[in-house]
PDB file of C-alpha atoms in Angstrom:
ATOM      1  CA  UNK A   1      20.493  -5.366 -20.362  1.00 62.00           C
ATOM      2  CA  UNK A   2      20.199  -8.347 -18.140  1.00 86.00           C
ATOM      3  CA  UNK A   3      17.259  -8.927 -15.835  1.00 94.00           C
ATOM      4  CA  UNK A   4      17.206  -8.428 -12.073  1.00 96.00           C
ATOM      5  CA  UNK A   5      16.195 -10.652  -9.411  1.00 98.00           C
ATOM      6  CA  UNK A   6      13.493  -9.586  -7.384  1.00 98.00           C
ATOM      7  CA  UNK A   7      10.959 -10.695  -4.732  1.00 98.00           C
ATOM      8  CA  UNK A   8       7.402 -10.703  -5.371  1.00 98.00           C
ATOM      9  CA  UNK A   9       4.981 -10.621  -2.526  1.00 98.00           C
ATOM     10  CA  UNK A  10       1.424 -11.522  -2.873  1.00 98.00           C
ATOM     11  CA  UNK A  11      -1.030 -10.651   0.076  1.00 98.00           C
ATOM     12  CA  UNK A  12      -4.608 -11.844   0.145  1.00 97.00           C
ATOM     13  CA  UNK A  13      -7.226 -11.274   2.477  1.00 96.00           C
ATOM     14  CA  UNK A  14     -11.324 -11.685   2.487  1.00 96.00           C
ATOM     15  CA  UNK A  15     -11.870  -8.305   3.762  1.00 94.00           C
ATOM     16  CA  UNK A  16      -9.697  -5.140   3.965  1.00 94.00           C
ATOM     17  CA  UNK A  17     -10.701  -1.344   4.720  1.00 93.00           C
ATOM     18  CA  UNK A  18      -8.506   1.350   3.933  1.00 93.00           C
ATOM     19  CA  UNK A  19      -9.835   4.838   5.723  1.00 88.00           C
ATOM     20  CA  UNK A  20      -8.793   7.969   3.970  1.00 85.00           C
ATOM     21  CA  UNK A  21      -6.987  10.384   6.530  1.00 81.00           C
ATOM     22  CA  UNK A  22      -8.048  13.400   4.976  1.00 80.00           C
ATOM     23  CA  UNK A  23     -11.452  13.107   6.473  1.00 73.00           C
ATOM     24  CA  UNK A  24     -12.142  13.646   9.981  1.00 69.00           C
ATOM     25  CA  UNK A  25     -15.059  12.511  11.891  1.00 62.00           C
ATOM     26  CA  UNK A  26     -16.382  10.332   9.257  1.00 63.00           C
ATOM     27  CA  UNK A  27     -15.096   6.876   7.612  1.00 70.00           C
ATOM     28  CA  UNK A  28     -14.256   7.440   3.915  1.00 77.00           C
ATOM     29  CA  UNK A  29     -12.454   4.355   2.195  1.00 87.00           C
ATOM     30  CA  UNK A  30      -9.756   4.245   0.035  1.00 95.00           C
ATOM     31  CA  UNK A  31      -9.476   2.088  -3.505  1.00 96.00           C
ATOM     32  CA  UNK A  32      -6.374   0.688  -2.578  1.00 96.00           C
ATOM     33  CA  UNK A  33      -3.986   0.944   0.662  1.00 97.00           C
ATOM     34  CA  UNK A  34      -1.649   3.732   1.056  1.00 97.00           C
ATOM     35  CA  UNK A  35       2.113   3.403   0.461  1.00 97.00           C
ATOM     36  CA  UNK A  36       2.498   3.877   4.338  1.00 96.00           C
ATOM     37  CA  UNK A  37       0.047   1.093   5.031  1.00 96.00           C
ATOM     38  CA  UNK A  38       2.114  -1.387   2.896  1.00 97.00           C
ATOM     39  CA  UNK A  39       5.289  -0.284   4.483  1.00 97.00           C
ATOM     40  CA  UNK A  40       3.722  -0.821   7.682  1.00 96.00           C
ATOM     41  CA  UNK A  41       2.809  -4.349   6.871  1.00 96.00           C
ATOM     42  CA  UNK A  42       6.296  -5.228   5.769  1.00 96.00           C
ATOM     43  CA  UNK A  43       7.756  -3.706   8.724  1.00 96.00           C
ATOM     44  CA  UNK A  44       5.570  -5.588  11.219  1.00 95.00           C
ATOM     45  CA  UNK A  45       6.676  -8.786   9.464  1.00 96.00           C
ATOM     46  CA  UNK A  46      10.397  -8.020  10.755  1.00 96.00           C
ATOM     47  CA  UNK A  47       9.161  -6.906  13.873  1.00 96.00           C
ATOM     48  CA  UNK A  48      10.027  -3.056  14.028  1.00 94.00           C
ATOM     49  CA  UNK A  49      11.084  -0.486  12.161  1.00 96.00           C
ATOM     50  CA  UNK A  50      14.649  -0.244  13.479  1.00 95.00           C
ATOM     51  CA  UNK A  51      15.303  -3.659  11.487  1.00 95.00           C
ATOM     52  CA  UNK A  52      13.977  -2.105   8.353  1.00 96.00           C
ATOM     53  CA  UNK A  53      16.441  -0.451   5.776  1.00 95.00           C
ATOM     54  CA  UNK A  54      15.671   3.140   5.554  1.00 95.00           C
ATOM     55  CA  UNK A  55      15.957   3.065   1.806  1.00 95.00           C
ATOM     56  CA  UNK A  56      13.561   0.355   0.999  1.00 96.00           C
ATOM     57  CA  UNK A  57      10.976   0.931  -1.619  1.00 97.00           C
ATOM     58  CA  UNK A  58       8.780  -1.329  -3.525  1.00 98.00           C
ATOM     59  CA  UNK A  59       6.349  -1.187  -6.551  1.00 98.00           C
ATOM     60  CA  UNK A  60       2.887  -2.491  -6.096  1.00 98.00           C
ATOM     61  CA  UNK A  61      -0.598  -3.454  -7.652  1.00 98.00           C
ATOM     62  CA  UNK A  62      -3.865  -3.932  -5.935  1.00 98.00           C
ATOM     63  CA  UNK A  63      -7.112  -5.615  -6.789  1.00 98.00           C
ATOM     64  CA  UNK A  64     -10.541  -6.092  -4.949  1.00 97.00           C
ATOM     65  CA  UNK A  65     -13.435  -8.258  -5.996  1.00 96.00           C
ATOM     66  CA  UNK A  66     -16.106  -6.428  -4.414  1.00 94.00           C
ATOM     67  CA  UNK A  67     -16.897  -3.657  -1.934  1.00 92.00           C
ATOM     68  CA  UNK A  68     -19.504  -2.661   0.660  1.00 89.00           C
ATOM     69  CA  UNK A  69     -20.363  -0.729   3.692  1.00 85.00           C
ATOM     70  CA  UNK A  70     -21.102  -2.067   7.181  1.00 82.00           C
ATOM     71  CA  UNK A  71     -21.246  -0.183  10.626  1.00 77.00           C
ATOM     72  CA  UNK A  72     -18.481  -0.116  13.165  1.00 75.00           C
ATOM     73  CA  UNK A  73     -18.123   1.530  16.550  1.00 73.00           C
ATOM     74  CA  UNK A  74     -15.996   4.648  16.121  1.00 68.00           C
ATOM     75  CA  UNK A  75     -14.181   6.138  19.374  1.00 67.00           C
ATOM     76  CA  UNK A  76     -13.726  10.374  18.679  1.00 66.00           C
ATOM     77  CA  UNK A  77     -10.200  11.438  20.035  1.00 65.00           C
ATOM     78  CA  UNK A  78     -11.226  14.439  21.837  1.00 62.00           C
ATOM     79  CA  UNK A  79     -10.233  16.735  25.023  1.00 63.00           C
ATOM     80  CA  UNK A  80     -13.526  16.557  26.380  1.00 71.00           C
ATOM     81  CA  UNK A  81     -14.830  13.558  27.930  1.00 66.00           C
ATOM     82  CA  UNK A  82     -18.221  14.215  26.752  1.00 61.00           C
ATOM     83  CA  UNK A  83     -16.857  14.157  23.061  1.00 62.00           C
ATOM     84  CA  UNK A  84     -15.410  10.817  23.280  1.00 68.00           C
ATOM     85  CA  UNK A  85     -18.504   9.100  23.440  1.00 73.00           C
ATOM     86  CA  UNK A  86     -18.586   6.053  21.246  1.00 75.00           C
ATOM     87  CA  UNK A  87     -20.951   6.229  18.033  1.00 75.00           C
ATOM     88  CA  UNK A  88     -21.744   4.234  15.105  1.00 77.00           C
ATOM     89  CA  UNK A  89     -20.459   5.187  11.679  1.00 76.00           C
ATOM     90  CA  UNK A  90     -20.660   3.512   8.187  1.00 79.00           C
ATOM     91  CA  UNK A  91     -17.196   1.905   7.286  1.00 82.00           C
ATOM     92  CA  UNK A  92     -16.379   1.331   3.666  1.00 87.00           C
ATOM     93  CA  UNK A  93     -14.812  -2.354   2.933  1.00 90.00           C
ATOM     94  CA  UNK A  94     -13.169  -4.169  -0.007  1.00 95.00           C
ATOM     95  CA  UNK A  95     -13.409  -7.851  -0.430  1.00 95.00           C
ATOM     96  CA  UNK A  96     -11.200 -10.689  -1.689  1.00 97.00           C
ATOM     97  CA  UNK A  97      -8.684  -8.316  -2.228  1.00 97.00           C
ATOM     98  CA  UNK A  98      -4.876  -8.991  -3.644  1.00 98.00           C
ATOM     99  CA  UNK A  99      -2.113  -7.032  -2.877  1.00 98.00           C
ATOM    100  CA  UNK A 100       1.201  -7.490  -5.164  1.00 98.00           C
ATOM    101  CA  UNK A 101       4.462  -5.824  -4.096  1.00 98.00           C
ATOM    102  CA  UNK A 102       8.068  -6.410  -5.607  1.00 98.00           C
ATOM    103  CA  UNK A 103      11.322  -5.464  -3.725  1.00 98.00           C
ATOM    104  CA  UNK A 104      14.726  -5.317  -5.349  1.00 98.00           C
ATOM    105  CA  UNK A 105      17.139  -5.325  -2.320  1.00 97.00           C
ATOM    106  CA  UNK A 106      17.736  -7.417   0.927  1.00 97.00           C
ATOM    107  CA  UNK A 107      15.978 -10.329  -0.435  1.00 97.00           C
ATOM    108  CA  UNK A 108      16.884 -12.733   1.959  1.00 97.00           C
ATOM    109  CA  UNK A 109      15.854 -10.196   4.797  1.00 97.00           C
ATOM    110  CA  UNK A 110      12.307 -10.051   3.136  1.00 97.00           C
ATOM    111  CA  UNK A 111      11.983 -13.434   2.064  1.00 97.00           C
ATOM    112  CA  UNK A 112      12.709 -14.807   5.483  1.00 96.00           C
ATOM    113  CA  UNK A 113      10.456 -12.141   7.346  1.00 97.00           C
ATOM    114  CA  UNK A 114       7.344 -12.633   5.289  1.00 96.00           C
ATOM    115  CA  UNK A 115       7.705 -16.492   5.816  1.00 95.00           C
ATOM    116  CA  UNK A 116       7.960 -16.397   9.423  1.00 95.00           C
ATOM    117  CA  UNK A 117       6.821 -12.802  10.409  1.00 96.00           C
ATOM    118  CA  UNK A 118       7.150 -11.777  13.984  1.00 96.00           C
ATOM    119  CA  UNK A 119       3.556  -9.917  14.289  1.00 94.00           C
ATOM    120  CA  UNK A 120       0.478 -11.612  12.495  1.00 90.00           C
ATOM    121  CA  UNK A 121      -0.021 -10.238   8.617  1.00 91.00           C
ATOM    122  CA  UNK A 122      -2.641  -7.531   8.612  1.00 91.00           C
ATOM    123  CA  UNK A 123      -3.396  -5.075   5.941  1.00 91.00           C
ATOM    124  CA  UNK A 124      -5.473  -2.107   6.997  1.00 85.00           C
ATOM    125  CA  UNK A 125      -7.601  -2.654  10.142  1.00 81.00           C
ATOM    126  CA  UNK A 126      -5.990  -4.418  12.878  1.00 81.00           C
ATOM    127  CA  UNK A 127      -8.818  -7.207  13.022  1.00 83.00           C
ATOM    128  CA  UNK A 128      -8.556  -7.814   9.260  1.00 86.00           C
ATOM    129  CA  UNK A 129      -5.784 -10.620   8.922  1.00 91.00           C
ATOM    130  CA  UNK A 130      -4.217 -11.557   5.785  1.00 95.00           C
ATOM    131  CA  UNK A 131      -2.088 -14.047   4.301  1.00 96.00           C
ATOM    132  CA  UNK A 132       1.146 -13.642   2.298  1.00 96.00           C
ATOM    133  CA  UNK A 133       3.588 -16.054  -0.089  1.00 96.00           C
ATOM    134  CA  UNK A 134       6.915 -15.121  -1.615  1.00 97.00           C
ATOM    135  CA  UNK A 135       8.733 -15.965  -4.910  1.00 97.00           C
ATOM    136  CA  UNK A 136      11.754 -14.909  -6.364  1.00 98.00           C
ATOM    137  CA  UNK A 137      11.325 -13.357  -9.969  1.00 98.00           C
ATOM    138  CA  UNK A 138      13.239 -11.699 -12.549  1.00 98.00           C
ATOM    139  CA  UNK A 139      12.191  -8.299 -14.123  1.00 98.00           C
ATOM    140  CA  UNK A 140      13.234  -6.606 -17.192  1.00 97.00           C
ATOM    141  CA  UNK A 141      14.897  -3.003 -16.587  1.00 96.00           C
ATOM    142  CA  UNK A 142      13.373  -0.215 -18.422  1.00 92.00           C
ATOM    143  CA  UNK A 143      10.867  -0.371 -21.492  1.00 93.00           C
ATOM    144  CA  UNK A 144       6.862  -0.243 -21.534  1.00 96.00           C
ATOM    145  CA  UNK A 145       4.199  -2.270 -19.768  1.00 97.00           C
ATOM    146  CA  UNK A 146       0.599  -2.348 -18.816  1.00 97.00           C
ATOM    147  CA  UNK A 147      -0.585   0.227 -15.841  1.00 97.00           C
ATOM    148  CA  UNK A 148      -3.238  -2.273 -15.122  1.00 97.00           C
ATOM    149  CA  UNK A 149      -3.970  -2.012 -11.090  1.00 98.00           C
ATOM    150  CA  UNK A 150      -0.560  -0.420 -10.236  1.00 98.00           C
ATOM    151  CA  UNK A 151      -0.298   2.350  -8.000  1.00 98.00           C
ATOM    152  CA  UNK A 152       1.644   4.930  -9.486  1.00 97.00           C
ATOM    153  CA  UNK A 153       3.283   8.455  -8.687  1.00 96.00           C
ATOM    154  CA  UNK A 154       0.876  11.054 -10.112  1.00 94.00           C
ATOM    155  CA  UNK A 155       3.887  12.290 -11.937  1.00 90.00           C
ATOM    156  CA  UNK A 156       4.192   9.282 -14.212  1.00 91.00           C
ATOM    157  CA  UNK A 157       3.411  10.291 -17.551  1.00 86.00           C
ATOM    158  CA  UNK A 158      -0.360   9.297 -18.721  1.00 86.00           C
ATOM    159  CA  UNK A 159      -1.355   7.532 -22.035  1.00 88.00           C
ATOM    160  CA  UNK A 160      -2.825  10.144 -24.037  1.00 87.00           C
ATOM    161  CA  UNK A 161      -4.649   7.507 -26.117  1.00 87.00           C
ATOM    162  CA  UNK A 162      -6.522   6.113 -22.875  1.00 90.00           C
ATOM    163  CA  UNK A 163      -9.556   7.935 -21.512  1.00 84.00           C
ATOM    164  CA  UNK A 164      -9.148   6.533 -17.962  1.00 84.00           C
ATOM    165  CA  UNK A 165      -5.647   6.717 -16.249  1.00 90.00           C
ATOM    166  CA  UNK A 166      -6.807   6.228 -13.103  1.00 93.00           C
ATOM    167  CA  UNK A 167      -7.914   8.569 -10.365  1.00 93.00           C
ATOM    168  CA  UNK A 168      -5.805  11.254  -8.460  1.00 94.00           C
ATOM    169  CA  UNK A 169      -5.204  10.649  -4.733  1.00 95.00           C
ATOM    170  CA  UNK A 170      -3.403  12.428  -2.000  1.00 96.00           C
ATOM    171  CA  UNK A 171      -2.127   9.510   0.386  1.00 96.00           C
ATOM    172  CA  UNK A 172       0.405   9.246   3.067  1.00 96.00           C
ATOM    173  CA  UNK A 173       3.514   7.885   1.920  1.00 97.00           C
ATOM    174  CA  UNK A 174       5.453   7.829   5.157  1.00 96.00           C
ATOM    175  CA  UNK A 175       4.475   8.398   9.047  1.00 95.00           C
ATOM    176  CA  UNK A 176       6.808   9.188  11.720  1.00 95.00           C
ATOM    177  CA  UNK A 177       6.926   6.930  14.797  1.00 94.00           C
ATOM    178  CA  UNK A 178       5.077   9.477  16.917  1.00 93.00           C
ATOM    179  CA  UNK A 179       2.594  10.005  14.208  1.00 90.00           C
ATOM    180  CA  UNK A 180       3.247  13.704  14.591  1.00 92.00           C
ATOM    181  CA  UNK A 181       4.384  14.351  10.948  1.00 94.00           C
ATOM    182  CA  UNK A 182       3.355  12.608   7.707  1.00 94.00           C
ATOM    183  CA  UNK A 183       5.018  12.677   4.309  1.00 95.00           C
ATOM    184  CA  UNK A 184       2.156  12.971   1.585  1.00 96.00           C
ATOM    185  CA  UNK A 185       2.480  12.049  -1.929  1.00 96.00           C
ATOM    186  CA  UNK A 186       0.165  12.556  -4.983  1.00 97.00           C
ATOM    187  CA  UNK A 187      -0.748   9.090  -6.718  1.00 97.00           C
ATOM    188  CA  UNK A 188      -2.817   7.743  -9.362  1.00 97.00           C
ATOM    189  CA  UNK A 189      -4.707   4.018  -9.232  1.00 97.00           C
ATOM    190  CA  UNK A 190      -7.473   2.900 -11.451  1.00 96.00           C
ATOM    191  CA  UNK A 191      -9.777   0.751  -9.513  1.00 94.00           C
ATOM    192  CA  UNK A 192     -10.921  -1.244 -13.004  1.00 94.00           C
ATOM    193  CA  UNK A 193      -7.446  -1.483 -14.070  1.00 96.00           C
ATOM    194  CA  UNK A 194      -5.972   0.757 -16.770  1.00 96.00           C
ATOM    195  CA  UNK A 195      -4.967  -0.273 -20.178  1.00 95.00           C
ATOM    196  CA  UNK A 196      -2.629   2.353 -20.656  1.00 95.00           C
ATOM    197  CA  UNK A 197       0.961   1.643 -21.654  1.00 95.00           C
ATOM    198  CA  UNK A 198       3.674   3.635 -19.481  1.00 96.00           C
ATOM    199  CA  UNK A 199       7.353   3.692 -19.408  1.00 96.00           C
ATOM    200  CA  UNK A 200       8.418   1.474 -16.345  1.00 96.00           C
ATOM    201  CA  UNK A 201      11.209   1.150 -14.018  1.00 97.00           C
ATOM    202  CA  UNK A 202      10.880  -2.670 -14.671  1.00 98.00           C
ATOM    203  CA  UNK A 203       8.475  -4.922 -16.406  1.00 98.00           C
ATOM    204  CA  UNK A 204       7.445  -8.353 -15.233  1.00 98.00           C
ATOM    205  CA  UNK A 205       7.600 -11.382 -17.266  1.00 96.00           C
ATOM    206  CA  UNK A 206       3.795 -10.898 -18.061  1.00 96.00           C
ATOM    207  CA  UNK A 207       3.869  -7.287 -19.075  1.00 97.00           C
ATOM    208  CA  UNK A 208       2.986  -5.626 -15.804  1.00 98.00           C
ATOM    209  CA  UNK A 209       4.785  -2.220 -15.644  1.00 97.00           C
ATOM    210  CA  UNK A 210       6.607  -1.382 -12.325  1.00 98.00           C
ATOM    211  CA  UNK A 211       7.433   2.068 -10.830  1.00 98.00           C
ATOM    212  CA  UNK A 212       8.853   1.926  -7.590  1.00 98.00           C
ATOM    213  CA  UNK A 213       7.346   4.164  -4.881  1.00 98.00           C
ATOM    214  CA  UNK A 214       9.224   6.496  -2.504  1.00 97.00           C
ATOM    215  CA  UNK A 215      10.613   4.796   0.732  1.00 97.00           C
ATOM    216  CA  UNK A 216       8.023   4.491   3.460  1.00 97.00           C
ATOM    217  CA  UNK A 217      10.596   4.554   6.594  1.00 97.00           C
ATOM    218  CA  UNK A 218       9.326   6.646   9.313  1.00 96.00           C
ATOM    219  CA  UNK A 219      12.499   8.235   9.166  1.00 94.00           C
ATOM    220  CA  UNK A 220      11.446   9.684   5.568  1.00 91.00           C
ATOM    221  CA  UNK A 221       8.501  11.522   7.007  1.00 88.00           C
ATOM    222  CA  UNK A 222      11.009  13.595   9.366  1.00 77.00           C
ATOM    223  CA  UNK A 223      13.053  14.703   6.372  1.00 72.00           C
ATOM    224  CA  UNK A 224      10.342  15.492   4.472  1.00 59.00           C
ATOM    225  CA  UNK A 225       9.255  18.638   6.631  1.00 52.00           C
TER     226      UNK A 225
END
């Protein structure tokens, strides 16, 4: 079967931090960005969610060269004024990160948006700026490839010959515009990269297995309820 053209988006940043929303009152970091975070970053390049096709989905890999903990001012959300006093919390962060995402549709739209974003590129916290570049690539449909640092749906069949197929995480896939509803998904990710071979939707020229994640558009969060 012939290959398909796609856009490969490479995002880099010196510092990034992804808070685990399952923990309240403490700042627990995730080892990679949730799909909703990556979807939000892409929407910001276009300017708003209204301009993002609802069916937009992507495959992604993520790496970080290091990690650490620093201190951050934390403002609790509470009804009582006395409970809203600012306090200091530990914040987990990652250093020298690289996010790579692949998109199959609306290539001209995304290429233009990422090259000339409406809003500054940010990944994670609003103060952590990032840079992005794009290139056109060709992906081979089907077959097997390396799991590596890909974020995968947990239902992806693990390689029984590999002990570490990554940790299981519950992550937000899509969040409604008013933030009242969240569509959650179960994913798997290996911080150090897994040597597992998996059946892929597509495979890159260098053998990276790509499995496309569910759409992150806020309307899908409403449909999931």
